[in-house]
Amino acid sequence: MTRFTLIRTDQQGSLRVATVTAERLFKHMTNGRKPTPHEVYPDAELQKDSDGRLALRRHNGIAVLTVDGLTTAEQQEATKQAAMTLPTTVAAFAGADGQSVVILVCYAVKEQQPADESVATLLASAAYEQAVVTYSKAVGHPIRQQTATVRAHFTRPADPTAAYNPDAIPLDISRYGLDTMRIIDLLTTRYRFRYNTVMGYTEYRLKADSSDRWCPVDDRVLKSLTMAARLSGVDAWDNDIRRYVESSLIQPYNPVQQFLQRAKSCWDGTTDHIGRLAATVPCELTQWPQWFRKWLLYMVAQWLGKTRRYGNSVAPLLISGQGYNKSTFCRQLLPECLQWGYNDNLLISEKKQTLQAMSQFLLINLDEFNQISQQMQEGFLKNVIQLARVKIKRPYGRHVEDFPRLASFIATTNELSVLADPSGNRRFIAVELTGPIDLSQPIDYEGLYGQAVTLIERGEQYWFDDQEVRQIIAHNRQFQTLSPAEQYFHECFTLPDDEQDGEWLSAAAIYDELRRRSGNGLRANGLKLFGRVLSNMEGLQRRRVAYGTQYFVARRLPMPA
């Protein structure tokens, strides 16, 4: 017995799902009473799954057609009567808007019935296209163009003259893509598929596999699926399988969003999981708990797609000797279900690879940060760490695409003096460990990330304001590596406050004196880089003159003859 699905949202915002037989529904539609505002799904008997989502239980084979622009009762009655002359019509009745007629058309594939919603959607699409041609001619009015799916629905109306034919003859669409449907039905009977929107590929697993272990559908898997189909008597080729697994019929799946949604309900609203995690990192930086909290919130906000003008442009930099659990701490920031999103072997010098990783991974650890060259710190890294979106051409892609950035950065090093770019020091939170990171207590990931999501939704600021940026810059000076030119400068000059104690010199004059004092230990062509050093030097007074910029300095020692 055919059962339609009725769906409505109650006053608490919860989804209410029920089913009713077609006979009972049409009896209520014609009794003259005001109907409860349900959405009616005639083609699909739906039910909630274990995650509270609607899933297809049974496919009824009933297409929904709508004829618009019928402003008078006479037009509506004539349209209903014309529709009922066709033996494939299940019902025809006035639409809830009072200016349309809804026609339900019975269809079926005689040879087989679908075992999966994607197959049912193919059938629904084929039936809709065929029915539109047939019924537009029969009723003398155009049929509303809409996307045909197995979940096509209408608002439950009241129509005392609604026509109903329980003995409608199915519209035969067997000739429409039967071979394709055989392939899809075979695949969906044995396997489950989902499209991972983060990684950009389809994943699969055996339906009989209860471990919930999903694997990418790569070329080897495609060939295996093809062989399985052919051994089952279905005439399939690799491209036949590929068309299905790479099509929009595969339901999208976002593993990050799913985890965060589940975690959101797990925070008790009081326990500071983020603070507890920050406290496992022993250090003397008093702002560490506050800065770590903002960094982690920004990381989660980036996963949620709350992109601001810039991405998460600050990264913790953990500094200590060997054996302080730095790398393990970084890796354990992500739960097991998101470990695929952790990367600690990225070559930052490979620019294309870096941009692609920022769109696919969740956390990138710049391990052994001291090995990143000064040129890379001052150039590509400083620019890329602030991006909110990345433009890349995917492998085998034909054009450049725009993707939201997902990944945040964290870094580790064994050396104290590692920050080579004074203007880029704002991008890191350098924290020197005073002891090993405490890994003795397991991380409550649901509580941790549930707290983060809730705080973001409550409006807590997850970006660093100007005052905090100045504090970070001031804090990071102690970890800045000085070039030979800078070291010579501080040996030879001071930064005076009194106008009587110093003189105004150009960068060229200062650099020339440093080269003379160092015995030509500095490169002759290093003036340009030295000018950048002076422009970023804290406390150094500067003024614009006709031929450039001068700096106010005082000599520690007399100029050598």
Coordinates of C-alpha atoms in Angstrom, one line a residue:
M1 CA 0.0 0.0 0.0
T2 CA 1.4 3.4 -1.1
R3 CA 2.3 5.7 1.8
F4 CA 3.1 9.4 1.4
T5 CA 5.4 11.2 3.7
L6 CA 4.1 14.3 5.7
I7 CA 6.7 16.7 7.1
R8 CA 6.2 19.9 9.2
T9 CA 8.2 21.9 11.6
D10 CA 6.7 22.3 15.1
Q11 CA 6.9 25.4 17.3
Q12 CA 10.2 24.3 18.9
G13 CA 11.8 24.1 15.4
S14 CA 11.9 20.3 15.4
L15 CA 11.1 18.3 12.3
R16 CA 8.0 16.1 12.5
V17 CA 7.8 13.2 10.1
A18 CA 4.8 10.9 9.5
T19 CA 3.4 8.7 6.8
V20 CA -0.2 8.3 5.6
T21 CA -1.8 6.2 2.9
A22 CA -2.8 7.9 -0.3
E23 CA -6.5 7.0 0.3
R24 CA -6.5 8.6 3.7
L25 CA -4.7 11.7 2.5
F26 CA -7.2 12.4 -0.3
K27 CA -10.1 11.7 2.0
H28 CA -8.8 14.4 4.3
M29 CA -8.2 16.8 1.4
T30 CA -11.8 16.6 0.3
N31 CA -13.6 16.8 3.7
G32 CA -13.8 20.6 3.6
R33 CA -11.7 21.1 6.8
K34 CA -8.7 23.4 7.0
P35 CA -5.6 21.2 6.5
T36 CA -2.6 21.1 8.8
P37 CA 0.3 22.8 6.9
H38 CA 2.3 19.7 5.9
E39 CA 4.7 19.3 3.0
V40 CA 3.6 16.1 1.2
Y41 CA 6.2 13.8 -0.4
P42 CA 4.4 11.4 -2.7
D43 CA 7.4 9.8 -4.4
A44 CA 9.3 8.9 -1.3
E45 CA 8.4 7.2 2.0
L46 CA 11.0 8.9 4.3
Q47 CA 12.2 8.2 7.8
K48 CA 14.8 9.6 10.1
D49 CA 18.1 7.7 10.4
S50 CA 20.3 7.4 13.5
D51 CA 21.8 10.9 12.9
G52 CA 18.3 12.4 12.6
R53 CA 18.5 13.0 8.9
L54 CA 15.8 12.0 6.4
A55 CA 16.5 8.8 4.5
L56 CA 14.6 7.0 1.8
R57 CA 12.7 3.9 3.1
R58 CA 10.6 3.1 0.0
H59 CA 10.3 4.5 -3.5
N60 CA 6.7 4.9 -4.6
G61 CA 7.2 5.9 -8.3
I62 CA 4.9 9.0 -8.3
A63 CA 6.0 12.1 -10.2
V64 CA 4.8 15.6 -9.2
L65 CA 3.7 18.0 -12.0
T66 CA 2.5 21.6 -11.4
V67 CA 0.5 23.7 -13.8
D68 CA 0.7 27.4 -12.9
G69 CA -1.3 30.5 -13.9
L70 CA -4.8 29.0 -13.4
T71 CA -6.6 32.0 -11.8
T72 CA -10.2 30.8 -12.1
A73 CA -12.0 27.8 -10.7
E74 CA -13.1 26.9 -14.2
Q75 CA -9.6 26.7 -15.5
Q76 CA -8.6 24.5 -12.5
E77 CA -11.5 22.1 -13.0
A78 CA -10.8 21.8 -16.7
T79 CA -7.2 21.1 -16.1
K80 CA -8.0 18.4 -13.5
Q81 CA -10.5 16.7 -15.8
A82 CA -8.0 16.8 -18.7
A83 CA -5.3 15.2 -16.5
M84 CA -7.6 12.5 -15.3
T85 CA -8.3 11.3 -18.9
L86 CA -4.8 9.9 -18.9
P87 CA -4.6 6.4 -17.3
T88 CA -1.2 7.2 -15.7
T89 CA -2.8 10.0 -13.5
V90 CA -3.0 9.1 -9.8
A91 CA -4.6 12.4 -8.7
A92 CA -5.3 16.0 -9.8
F93 CA -6.2 18.7 -7.3
A94 CA -5.9 22.5 -6.7
G95 CA -2.6 23.7 -5.4
A96 CA -2.4 25.4 -2.0
D97 CA -1.7 28.7 -3.6
G98 CA -5.2 28.7 -5.2
Q99 CA -3.8 29.4 -8.7
S100 CA -2.3 26.1 -9.7
V101 CA -3.2 22.4 -10.2
V102 CA -0.9 19.6 -8.9
I103 CA -0.9 16.4 -11.0
L104 CA 0.5 13.1 -9.6
V105 CA 1.7 10.7 -12.2
C106 CA 2.4 7.0 -11.6
Y107 CA 5.6 5.6 -13.1
A108 CA 7.7 2.4 -12.7
V109 CA 10.4 0.4 -14.2
K110 CA 9.0 -3.0 -14.8
E111 CA 12.2 -5.0 -14.7
Q112 CA 13.6 -3.7 -11.3
Q113 CA 13.0 -1.3 -8.5
P114 CA 15.8 0.9 -7.1
A115 CA 17.7 0.0 -4.0
D116 CA 19.2 3.4 -3.5
E117 CA 18.0 7.0 -3.5
S118 CA 20.4 8.0 -6.3
V119 CA 18.9 5.4 -8.6
A120 CA 15.4 6.5 -7.6
T121 CA 16.4 10.1 -8.5
L122 CA 17.4 9.0 -11.9
L123 CA 14.1 7.3 -12.4
A124 CA 12.3 10.3 -11.1
S125 CA 14.1 12.6 -13.5
A126 CA 13.4 10.3 -16.5
A127 CA 9.7 10.0 -15.5
Y128 CA 9.4 13.8 -15.0
E129 CA 10.8 14.6 -18.4
Q130 CA 8.6 12.1 -20.2
A131 CA 5.5 13.2 -18.2
V132 CA 6.1 16.9 -18.9
V133 CA 5.9 16.3 -22.6
T134 CA 2.8 14.1 -22.4
Y135 CA 0.8 16.2 -19.9
S136 CA 1.5 19.6 -21.3
K137 CA -0.2 18.5 -24.5
A138 CA -3.1 16.9 -22.6
V139 CA -4.0 19.8 -20.3
G140 CA -3.2 22.6 -22.8
H141 CA -0.9 24.5 -20.4
P142 CA 2.8 24.4 -19.8
I143 CA 4.1 22.4 -16.9
R144 CA 6.3 24.2 -14.3
Q145 CA 10.0 23.5 -14.9
Q146 CA 11.7 22.2 -11.8
T147 CA 14.5 19.9 -10.8
A148 CA 13.1 16.4 -10.6
T149 CA 14.1 14.4 -7.6
V150 CA 12.6 11.6 -5.6
R151 CA 11.9 14.2 -2.9
A152 CA 9.6 16.4 -5.0
H153 CA 6.8 17.6 -2.8
F154 CA 3.8 20.0 -2.5
T155 CA 2.0 21.8 0.3
R156 CA -1.0 19.9 1.5
P157 CA -4.2 21.8 0.2
A158 CA -7.9 21.5 0.8
D159 CA -9.8 20.7 -2.4
P160 CA -13.4 19.2 -2.2
T161 CA -13.2 18.2 -5.9
A162 CA -9.8 16.6 -5.9
A163 CA -9.7 13.7 -8.3
Y164 CA -8.1 10.4 -7.2
N165 CA -7.5 7.2 -9.2
P166 CA -6.0 4.4 -7.1
D167 CA -5.8 2.1 -10.2
A168 CA -3.5 4.3 -12.3
I169 CA -1.4 2.5 -14.8
P170 CA 2.4 3.2 -14.4
L171 CA 4.1 5.2 -17.0
D172 CA 6.6 2.8 -18.5
I173 CA 10.1 4.3 -18.6
S174 CA 12.1 1.0 -18.9
R175 CA 13.8 2.2 -22.0
Y176 CA 15.2 5.3 -20.3
G177 CA 18.8 4.5 -19.2
L178 CA 18.1 0.9 -18.1
D179 CA 21.7 -0.2 -18.5
T180 CA 22.9 2.8 -16.4
M181 CA 20.3 2.0 -13.7
R182 CA 21.4 -1.6 -13.6
I183 CA 25.0 -0.5 -12.9
I184 CA 24.0 2.0 -10.2
D185 CA 21.6 -0.4 -8.6
L186 CA 24.3 -3.1 -8.4
L187 CA 26.8 -0.6 -6.9
T188 CA 24.5 0.8 -4.4
T189 CA 23.3 -2.7 -3.3
R190 CA 26.9 -3.6 -2.4
Y191 CA 28.6 -0.4 -1.5
R192 CA 28.0 3.0 0.2
F193 CA 29.3 6.1 -1.5
R194 CA 29.8 9.7 -0.3
Y195 CA 31.5 12.7 -1.8
N196 CA 34.1 14.2 0.6
T197 CA 33.7 18.0 -0.1
V198 CA 36.9 18.8 1.8
M199 CA 39.2 16.4 -0.1
G200 CA 37.4 16.7 -3.4
Y201 CA 36.9 13.0 -4.1
T202 CA 34.3 10.2 -3.7
E203 CA 34.8 7.7 -0.9
Y204 CA 33.3 4.2 -0.6
R205 CA 32.9 1.2 1.7
L206 CA 31.2 -2.1 1.7
K207 CA 27.7 -2.1 3.1
A208 CA 28.5 -5.2 5.0
D209 CA 31.5 -3.5 6.6
S210 CA 30.5 -2.3 10.1
S211 CA 33.9 -0.6 10.8
D212 CA 32.9 2.6 9.0
R213 CA 36.2 2.6 7.2
W214 CA 35.9 4.7 4.1
C215 CA 38.5 4.7 1.3
P216 CA 39.0 7.0 -1.7
V217 CA 37.7 5.8 -5.1
D218 CA 40.9 5.9 -7.1
D219 CA 41.7 4.3 -10.4
R220 CA 42.5 1.0 -8.9
V221 CA 39.1 0.9 -7.1
L222 CA 37.3 2.0 -10.2
K223 CA 38.7 -1.0 -12.1
S224 CA 37.8 -3.3 -9.2
L225 CA 34.2 -2.0 -9.2
T226 CA 34.1 -2.5 -13.0
M227 CA 35.2 -6.1 -12.7
A228 CA 32.7 -6.8 -9.9
A229 CA 29.9 -5.4 -12.1
R230 CA 31.0 -7.5 -15.2
L231 CA 31.3 -10.7 -13.1
S232 CA 27.7 -10.1 -12.0
G233 CA 26.5 -10.0 -15.5
V234 CA 26.2 -6.2 -15.9
D235 CA 27.8 -4.8 -19.1
A236 CA 29.9 -2.0 -17.5
W237 CA 33.1 -0.2 -18.4
D238 CA 35.4 2.0 -16.3
N239 CA 33.9 5.2 -17.7
D240 CA 30.4 3.9 -16.8
I241 CA 31.4 3.5 -13.2
R242 CA 33.4 6.8 -13.2
R243 CA 30.4 8.8 -14.4
Y244 CA 28.3 7.6 -11.5
V245 CA 30.9 8.0 -8.7
E246 CA 31.9 11.4 -9.9
S247 CA 28.3 12.7 -10.4
S248 CA 26.1 14.9 -8.3
L249 CA 24.0 11.7 -7.5
I250 CA 26.6 11.0 -4.8
Q251 CA 25.6 12.7 -1.5
P252 CA 28.0 15.3 -0.3
Y253 CA 29.8 14.8 3.0
N254 CA 31.8 17.2 5.0
P255 CA 33.8 15.4 7.8
V256 CA 34.8 18.6 9.5
Q257 CA 31.3 20.0 9.7
Q258 CA 29.9 16.7 10.9
F259 CA 32.5 16.4 13.7
L260 CA 31.9 20.0 14.8
Q261 CA 28.2 19.7 14.8
R262 CA 28.4 16.6 17.0
A263 CA 31.0 18.2 19.3
K264 CA 28.8 21.3 19.7
S265 CA 26.3 19.4 21.8
C266 CA 29.0 17.8 24.0
W267 CA 30.3 20.9 25.8
D268 CA 28.8 21.4 29.3
G269 CA 29.0 25.1 29.0
T270 CA 31.4 25.6 32.0
T271 CA 34.5 23.5 31.6
D272 CA 37.3 25.5 30.0
H273 CA 38.8 22.7 27.8
I274 CA 40.8 25.3 25.8
G275 CA 42.4 26.7 28.9
R276 CA 43.3 23.2 30.2
L277 CA 45.0 22.4 26.9
A278 CA 47.0 25.6 26.9
A279 CA 48.1 24.9 30.5
T280 CA 49.8 21.7 29.4
V281 CA 52.4 23.9 27.7
P282 CA 54.8 25.1 30.4
C283 CA 56.2 28.6 29.7
E284 CA 56.7 32.0 31.2
L285 CA 54.6 33.9 28.6
T286 CA 51.8 35.3 30.6
Q287 CA 49.6 35.9 27.5
W288 CA 50.0 32.3 26.3
P289 CA 46.5 31.1 27.5
Q290 CA 44.8 34.1 26.0
W291 CA 46.7 34.0 22.7
F292 CA 46.4 30.2 22.3
R293 CA 42.7 30.5 22.9
K294 CA 42.3 33.1 20.1
W295 CA 44.4 31.0 17.7
L296 CA 42.4 27.9 18.3
L297 CA 39.1 29.7 17.9
Y298 CA 40.3 31.2 14.6
M299 CA 41.3 27.8 13.4
V300 CA 37.8 26.4 14.1
A301 CA 36.2 29.6 12.6
Q302 CA 38.2 29.0 9.4
W303 CA 36.9 25.4 9.2
L304 CA 33.3 26.7 9.7
G305 CA 33.8 29.0 6.7
K306 CA 33.6 32.2 8.7
T307 CA 36.2 33.8 6.5
R308 CA 37.2 37.4 7.2
R309 CA 39.4 39.6 5.0
Y310 CA 42.4 37.5 6.1
G311 CA 42.8 33.9 7.1
N312 CA 44.3 32.7 10.5
S313 CA 47.5 34.8 10.1
V314 CA 49.1 33.9 13.4
A315 CA 50.8 30.7 14.3
P316 CA 52.2 29.4 17.6
L317 CA 55.9 28.7 17.5
L318 CA 57.0 26.2 20.1
I319 CA 60.7 26.6 21.0
S320 CA 62.7 24.1 23.1
G321 CA 65.3 21.4 22.9
Q322 CA 64.7 17.8 21.8
G323 CA 62.3 15.6 23.9
Y324 CA 59.8 18.3 24.9
N325 CA 56.9 16.6 23.1
K326 CA 56.4 19.6 20.7
S327 CA 55.6 17.6 17.6
T328 CA 53.3 15.1 19.5
F329 CA 51.4 18.0 21.0
C330 CA 50.8 19.5 17.5
R331 CA 49.6 16.2 16.1
Q332 CA 47.3 15.6 19.0
L333 CA 45.5 18.9 18.5
L334 CA 43.3 17.0 16.0
P335 CA 41.1 14.1 17.0
E336 CA 41.6 10.7 15.4
C337 CA 38.7 11.2 13.0
L338 CA 40.4 14.4 11.6
Q339 CA 44.0 13.1 11.6
W340 CA 43.8 13.0 7.8
G341 CA 43.9 16.8 8.0
Y342 CA 47.3 17.0 9.8
N343 CA 50.4 17.7 7.8
D344 CA 53.9 18.0 9.2
N345 CA 56.1 17.2 6.1
L346 CA 55.1 20.1 3.9
L347 CA 57.9 21.7 1.8
I348 CA 57.0 25.3 2.2
S349 CA 59.3 26.1 -0.7
E350 CA 57.0 24.2 -3.0
K351 CA 54.5 27.0 -3.5
K352 CA 51.9 25.1 -5.5
Q353 CA 51.9 22.2 -3.1
T354 CA 51.6 24.6 -0.2
L355 CA 48.5 26.4 -1.6
Q356 CA 46.9 23.0 -2.4
A357 CA 47.6 21.8 1.2
M358 CA 46.0 25.0 2.6
S359 CA 42.7 24.1 0.9
Q360 CA 42.7 20.4 1.9
F361 CA 44.4 20.1 5.3
L362 CA 43.2 21.4 8.6
L363 CA 46.5 22.0 10.5
I364 CA 50.0 22.4 9.0
N365 CA 53.0 22.0 11.3
L366 CA 56.1 23.8 10.1
D367 CA 58.3 21.4 11.9
E368 CA 62.0 22.4 12.2
F369 CA 61.0 26.0 11.5
N370 CA 64.6 27.2 11.7
Q371 CA 65.3 25.4 8.4
I372 CA 63.0 27.8 6.6
S373 CA 65.3 30.4 4.9
Q374 CA 65.2 34.1 5.6
Q375 CA 64.2 34.8 2.0
M376 CA 61.2 32.3 2.4
Q377 CA 60.2 33.9 5.7
E378 CA 60.3 37.4 4.3
G379 CA 58.5 36.5 1.0
F380 CA 56.2 33.6 0.3
L381 CA 55.5 32.5 3.9
K382 CA 54.6 35.9 5.2
N383 CA 52.2 36.4 2.3
V384 CA 50.6 32.9 2.3
I385 CA 49.9 32.7 6.0
Q386 CA 47.4 35.5 5.8
L387 CA 45.4 34.3 2.8
A388 CA 41.7 33.7 3.3
R389 CA 41.3 31.9 -0.1
V390 CA 43.7 30.1 -2.4
K391 CA 43.7 29.9 -6.2
I392 CA 45.1 26.6 -7.6
K393 CA 44.7 24.2 -10.5
R394 CA 43.9 20.8 -9.2
P395 CA 45.8 17.8 -10.5
Y396 CA 44.5 17.0 -14.1
G397 CA 42.4 20.2 -13.8
R398 CA 42.0 22.4 -16.8
H399 CA 41.7 25.8 -15.2
V400 CA 42.6 27.6 -11.9
E401 CA 39.9 27.4 -9.2
D402 CA 39.2 29.4 -6.1
F403 CA 39.0 27.5 -2.8
P404 CA 38.4 28.6 0.8
R405 CA 41.4 28.1 3.0
L406 CA 41.0 25.5 5.7
A407 CA 44.5 25.0 7.2
S408 CA 46.0 27.0 10.1
F409 CA 49.7 26.9 10.9
I410 CA 51.7 25.9 13.9
A411 CA 55.5 25.6 14.1
T412 CA 58.3 24.0 16.2
T413 CA 62.0 24.6 16.5
N414 CA 65.0 23.8 18.6
E415 CA 66.6 27.2 18.2
L416 CA 65.9 30.5 20.0
S417 CA 66.8 33.0 17.3
V418 CA 64.6 31.9 14.4
L419 CA 62.5 34.9 13.3
A420 CA 64.3 36.4 10.3
D421 CA 61.8 39.0 9.1
P422 CA 61.2 41.9 11.4
S423 CA 58.0 42.9 9.5
G424 CA 56.7 39.3 9.6
N425 CA 57.2 38.7 13.3
R426 CA 53.6 39.5 14.0
R427 CA 52.7 36.2 12.3
F428 CA 54.0 34.0 15.1
I429 CA 53.5 33.5 18.8
A430 CA 57.0 32.5 19.9
V431 CA 56.8 30.6 23.1
E432 CA 59.9 29.1 24.9
L433 CA 59.0 26.0 26.8
T434 CA 60.3 25.7 30.4
G435 CA 59.7 21.9 30.5
P436 CA 58.2 19.1 28.4
I437 CA 54.5 19.5 27.4
D438 CA 52.3 17.4 29.6
L439 CA 50.7 14.7 27.5
S440 CA 49.6 12.5 30.4
Q441 CA 45.9 13.4 30.3
P442 CA 43.8 12.5 27.2
I443 CA 42.2 15.5 25.4
D444 CA 38.4 15.7 25.5
Y445 CA 38.1 16.6 21.8
E446 CA 34.3 16.8 21.8
G447 CA 34.4 19.2 24.8
L448 CA 37.3 21.1 23.3
Y449 CA 35.8 21.8 19.9
G450 CA 32.3 22.0 21.2
Q451 CA 33.5 24.9 23.4
A452 CA 35.2 26.5 20.4
V453 CA 32.1 26.3 18.2
T454 CA 29.9 27.7 21.0
L455 CA 32.2 30.6 21.8
I456 CA 32.4 31.5 18.1
E457 CA 28.6 31.4 17.7
R458 CA 28.3 33.6 20.8
G459 CA 30.4 36.2 19.1
E460 CA 33.7 35.9 21.0
Q461 CA 36.5 37.7 19.1
Y462 CA 38.8 35.2 17.5
W463 CA 41.2 37.6 15.7
F464 CA 44.0 39.6 17.2
D465 CA 43.4 43.3 17.5
D466 CA 46.0 46.0 16.9
Q467 CA 47.1 46.2 20.6
E468 CA 47.6 42.4 20.8
V469 CA 49.5 42.5 17.5
R470 CA 51.9 45.2 19.0
Q471 CA 52.3 43.0 22.1
I472 CA 53.2 40.0 19.9
I473 CA 55.7 42.0 17.9
A474 CA 57.4 43.3 21.1
H475 CA 57.4 39.8 22.7
N476 CA 59.0 38.3 19.5
R477 CA 62.0 40.6 19.4
Q478 CA 63.9 38.3 21.7
F479 CA 63.6 35.5 19.2
Q480 CA 64.6 37.5 16.2
T481 CA 67.7 36.5 14.3
L482 CA 70.1 39.4 13.6
S483 CA 71.9 39.6 10.2
P484 CA 75.6 40.5 10.2
A485 CA 74.6 44.1 9.2
E486 CA 72.3 44.4 12.2
Q487 CA 74.9 43.1 14.6
Y488 CA 77.5 45.5 13.2
F489 CA 75.0 48.4 13.4
H490 CA 74.3 47.8 17.2
E491 CA 78.1 47.5 17.8
C492 CA 78.7 50.8 16.0
F493 CA 75.6 52.9 16.6
T494 CA 73.0 53.7 19.3
L495 CA 69.5 55.2 19.1
P496 CA 69.7 58.6 20.9
D497 CA 66.8 60.5 22.2
D498 CA 68.4 64.0 22.5
E499 CA 68.9 66.0 19.3
Q500 CA 72.3 67.0 20.6
D501 CA 73.5 63.4 20.9
G502 CA 73.1 62.2 17.3
E503 CA 73.1 63.0 13.6
W504 CA 70.9 62.3 10.6
L505 CA 72.4 59.8 8.1
S506 CA 71.1 58.0 5.1
A507 CA 71.0 54.2 4.9
A508 CA 73.8 54.3 2.4
A509 CA 76.0 56.4 4.6
I510 CA 75.4 54.1 7.6
Y511 CA 76.0 50.9 5.5
D512 CA 79.2 52.3 4.0
E513 CA 80.5 53.0 7.5
L514 CA 79.6 49.5 8.7
R515 CA 81.5 48.0 5.7
R516 CA 84.5 50.1 6.5
R517 CA 84.4 49.1 10.2
S518 CA 83.9 45.4 9.4
G519 CA 86.8 45.3 6.9
N520 CA 84.4 44.7 4.0
G521 CA 82.8 41.8 5.9
L522 CA 79.5 42.9 4.5
R523 CA 78.4 42.5 0.9
A524 CA 78.6 45.5 -1.3
N525 CA 75.2 44.8 -2.8
G526 CA 73.5 44.4 0.6
L527 CA 72.3 48.0 0.9
K528 CA 68.7 47.2 -0.2
L529 CA 68.2 44.6 2.5
F530 CA 69.8 46.8 5.0
G531 CA 67.4 49.6 4.2
R532 CA 64.5 47.2 5.1
V533 CA 66.2 46.4 8.4
L534 CA 66.4 50.1 9.3
S535 CA 62.8 50.7 8.3
N536 CA 61.6 48.0 10.7
M537 CA 63.9 48.8 13.6
E538 CA 61.9 49.7 16.7
G539 CA 62.8 53.1 18.2
L540 CA 64.8 54.4 15.3
Q541 CA 63.7 57.9 14.3
R542 CA 63.5 58.6 10.6
R543 CA 62.6 61.6 8.3
R544 CA 61.9 62.1 4.6
V545 CA 64.3 64.4 2.7
A546 CA 64.5 65.3 -0.9
Y547 CA 66.7 62.4 -1.9
G548 CA 65.3 59.7 0.4
T549 CA 65.1 58.8 4.1
Q550 CA 67.5 59.7 6.9
Y551 CA 67.9 58.0 10.3
F552 CA 68.8 59.6 13.6
V553 CA 71.8 57.7 15.1
A554 CA 74.8 58.2 17.3
R555 CA 78.2 56.6 16.9
R556 CA 79.5 54.5 19.7
L557 CA 83.1 54.9 18.4
P558 CA 84.8 57.5 16.3
M559 CA 84.8 56.9 12.6
P560 CA 88.1 55.2 11.6
A561 CA 90.4 57.3 9.4

